[in-house]
Amino acid sequence: MFEPEEEGEASSSRAVPPEEQGGGSSSGSNGDPSTLWREFENLEVHAARGVEMEVGVLKNLLKQLEILLDNARSQLLELEAQKALLETLLAISKYRGEVEDSSSKKG
């Protein structure tokens, strides 16, 4: 990942709290949205300082951001599937509870 040359100056001007600062996307973010925002804010910091980035570096950063976005989308799909499964299980559980309640009232 592209890091500033002066570490102390970078941490004081960055909008990300120190406890959230970590490695770049190459450290295995798994689509973490906070990592995506850190990467975006890093780009803003570099642009504000007038750091000249080569086109290849910018393309690499864009590719990394796209990977993070794809990972976030995949996680969202997984969470939606899990939610649907839990809702189904809840409905089954409620149905069983109603059946048990009605059978115990009859007996």
mmCIF file of C-alpha atoms in Angstrom:
data_model
loop_
_atom_site.group_PDB
_atom_site.id
_atom_site.type_symbol
_atom_site.label_atom_id
_atom_site.label_comp_id
_atom_site.label_asym_id
_atom_site.label_seq_id
_atom_site.Cartn_x
_atom_site.Cartn_y
_atom_site.Cartn_z
ATOM 1 C CA MET A 1 0.000 0.000 0.000
ATOM 2 C CA PHE A 2 1.152 3.540 -0.635
ATOM 3 C CA GLU A 3 2.260 5.130 2.634
ATOM 4 C CA PRO A 4 3.389 8.721 3.342
ATOM 5 C CA GLU A 5 7.077 9.326 3.860
ATOM 6 C CA GLU A 6 6.724 11.007 7.252
ATOM 7 C CA GLU A 7 4.743 8.749 9.562
ATOM 8 C CA GLY A 8 4.156 11.268 12.378
ATOM 9 C CA GLU A 9 2.785 13.898 10.031
ATOM 10 C CA ALA A 10 0.474 11.391 8.364
ATOM 11 C CA SER A 11 -1.156 10.220 11.576
ATOM 12 C CA SER A 12 -1.829 13.762 12.766
ATOM 13 C CA SER A 13 -3.557 14.822 9.540
ATOM 14 C CA ARG A 14 -5.509 11.628 8.929
ATOM 15 C CA ALA A 15 -9.190 11.591 9.834
ATOM 16 C CA VAL A 16 -9.073 7.957 10.962
ATOM 17 C CA PRO A 17 -8.631 7.430 14.723
ATOM 18 C CA PRO A 18 -5.326 5.731 15.642
ATOM 19 C CA GLU A 19 -7.070 2.621 16.973
ATOM 20 C CA GLU A 20 -8.664 2.070 13.571
ATOM 21 C CA GLN A 21 -5.455 2.553 11.629
ATOM 22 C CA GLY A 22 -4.040 -0.669 10.391
ATOM 23 C CA GLY A 23 -2.458 -2.192 7.368
ATOM 24 C CA GLY A 24 -3.649 -1.507 3.870
ATOM 25 C CA SER A 25 -5.972 -3.699 1.913
ATOM 26 C CA SER A 26 -3.152 -6.150 1.313
ATOM 27 C CA SER A 27 -3.327 -7.177 4.982
ATOM 28 C CA GLY A 28 -6.590 -9.044 4.427
ATOM 29 C CA SER A 29 -9.475 -6.671 5.074
ATOM 30 C CA ASN A 30 -12.133 -9.149 3.892
ATOM 31 C CA GLY A 31 -14.206 -6.323 2.479
ATOM 32 C CA ASP A 32 -14.367 -4.359 5.717
ATOM 33 C CA PRO A 33 -16.139 -1.071 4.897
ATOM 34 C CA SER A 34 -14.021 0.832 7.427
ATOM 35 C CA THR A 35 -10.938 -0.298 5.511
ATOM 36 C CA LEU A 36 -12.496 0.981 2.307
ATOM 37 C CA TRP A 37 -13.018 4.379 3.915
ATOM 38 C CA ARG A 38 -9.442 4.393 5.262
ATOM 39 C CA GLU A 39 -8.130 3.753 1.767
ATOM 40 C CA PHE A 40 -10.311 6.542 0.399
ATOM 41 C CA GLU A 41 -9.176 8.943 3.131
ATOM 42 C CA ASN A 42 -5.552 8.015 2.441
ATOM 43 C CA LEU A 43 -6.100 9.052 -1.173
ATOM 44 C CA GLU A 44 -7.590 12.344 0.004
ATOM 45 C CA VAL A 45 -4.609 12.976 2.299
ATOM 46 C CA HIS A 46 -2.141 12.358 -0.503
ATOM 47 C CA ALA A 47 -4.097 14.526 -2.919
ATOM 48 C CA ALA A 48 -4.287 17.364 -0.385
ATOM 49 C CA ARG A 49 -0.519 17.263 0.096
ATOM 50 C CA GLY A 50 0.061 17.374 -3.625
ATOM 51 C CA VAL A 51 1.790 13.999 -3.692
ATOM 52 C CA GLU A 52 2.319 13.030 -7.296
ATOM 53 C CA MET A 53 1.203 9.490 -7.930
ATOM 54 C CA GLU A 54 2.008 7.634 -11.068
ATOM 55 C CA VAL A 55 -0.866 6.335 -13.153
ATOM 56 C CA GLY A 56 0.149 2.758 -12.320
ATOM 57 C CA VAL A 57 -0.092 3.459 -8.584
ATOM 58 C CA LEU A 58 -3.528 5.024 -8.995
ATOM 59 C CA LYS A 59 -4.722 2.076 -11.090
ATOM 60 C CA ASN A 60 -3.427 -0.304 -8.422
ATOM 61 C CA LEU A 61 -5.264 1.616 -5.692
ATOM 62 C CA LEU A 62 -8.438 1.619 -7.771
ATOM 63 C CA LYS A 63 -8.146 -2.132 -8.289
ATOM 64 C CA GLN A 64 -7.703 -2.650 -4.532
ATOM 65 C CA LEU A 65 -10.752 -0.498 -3.798
ATOM 66 C CA GLU A 66 -12.792 -2.484 -6.331
ATOM 67 C CA ILE A 67 -11.731 -5.723 -4.630
ATOM 68 C CA LEU A 68 -12.794 -4.330 -1.249
ATOM 69 C CA LEU A 69 -16.135 -3.298 -2.718
ATOM 70 C CA ASP A 70 -16.659 -6.742 -4.272
ATOM 71 C CA ASN A 71 -15.847 -8.368 -0.926
ATOM 72 C CA ALA A 72 -18.335 -6.091 0.835
ATOM 73 C CA ARG A 73 -21.008 -6.992 -1.724
ATOM 74 C CA SER A 74 -20.319 -10.701 -1.208
ATOM 75 C CA GLN A 75 -20.605 -10.311 2.550
ATOM 76 C CA LEU A 76 -23.887 -8.447 2.125
ATOM 77 C CA LEU A 77 -25.288 -11.287 0.001
ATOM 78 C CA GLU A 78 -24.181 -13.825 2.610
ATOM 79 C CA LEU A 79 -25.784 -11.808 5.396
ATOM 80 C CA GLU A 80 -29.035 -11.498 3.448
ATOM 81 C CA ALA A 81 -29.089 -15.275 2.940
ATOM 82 C CA GLN A 82 -28.422 -15.842 6.651
ATOM 83 C CA LYS A 83 -31.192 -13.394 7.549
ATOM 84 C CA ALA A 84 -33.657 -15.227 5.296
ATOM 85 C CA LEU A 85 -32.686 -18.542 6.876
ATOM 86 C CA LEU A 86 -33.115 -17.169 10.394
ATOM 87 C CA GLU A 87 -36.503 -15.699 9.492
ATOM 88 C CA THR A 88 -37.573 -19.097 8.144
ATOM 89 C CA LEU A 89 -36.383 -20.847 11.296
ATOM 90 C CA LEU A 90 -38.215 -18.300 13.434
ATOM 91 C CA ALA A 91 -41.427 -18.846 11.465
ATOM 92 C CA ILE A 92 -41.078 -22.629 11.882
ATOM 93 C CA SER A 93 -40.446 -22.210 15.593
ATOM 94 C CA LYS A 94 -43.510 -19.987 16.004
ATOM 95 C CA TYR A 95 -45.623 -22.460 14.029
ATOM 96 C CA ARG A 96 -44.464 -25.360 16.191
ATOM 97 C CA GLY A 97 -45.196 -23.345 19.303
ATOM 98 C CA GLU A 98 -48.727 -22.596 18.077
ATOM 99 C CA VAL A 99 -49.315 -26.250 17.223
ATOM 100 C CA GLU A 100 -48.086 -27.357 20.652
ATOM 101 C CA ASP A 101 -50.228 -24.714 22.372
ATOM 102 C CA SER A 102 -53.374 -25.773 20.506
ATOM 103 C CA SER A 103 -52.768 -29.484 21.161
ATOM 104 C CA SER A 104 -52.194 -28.912 24.869
ATOM 105 C CA LYS A 105 -55.430 -26.894 25.105
ATOM 106 C CA LYS A 106 -57.406 -29.741 23.504
ATOM 107 C CA GLY A 107 -55.995 -32.370 25.844
#
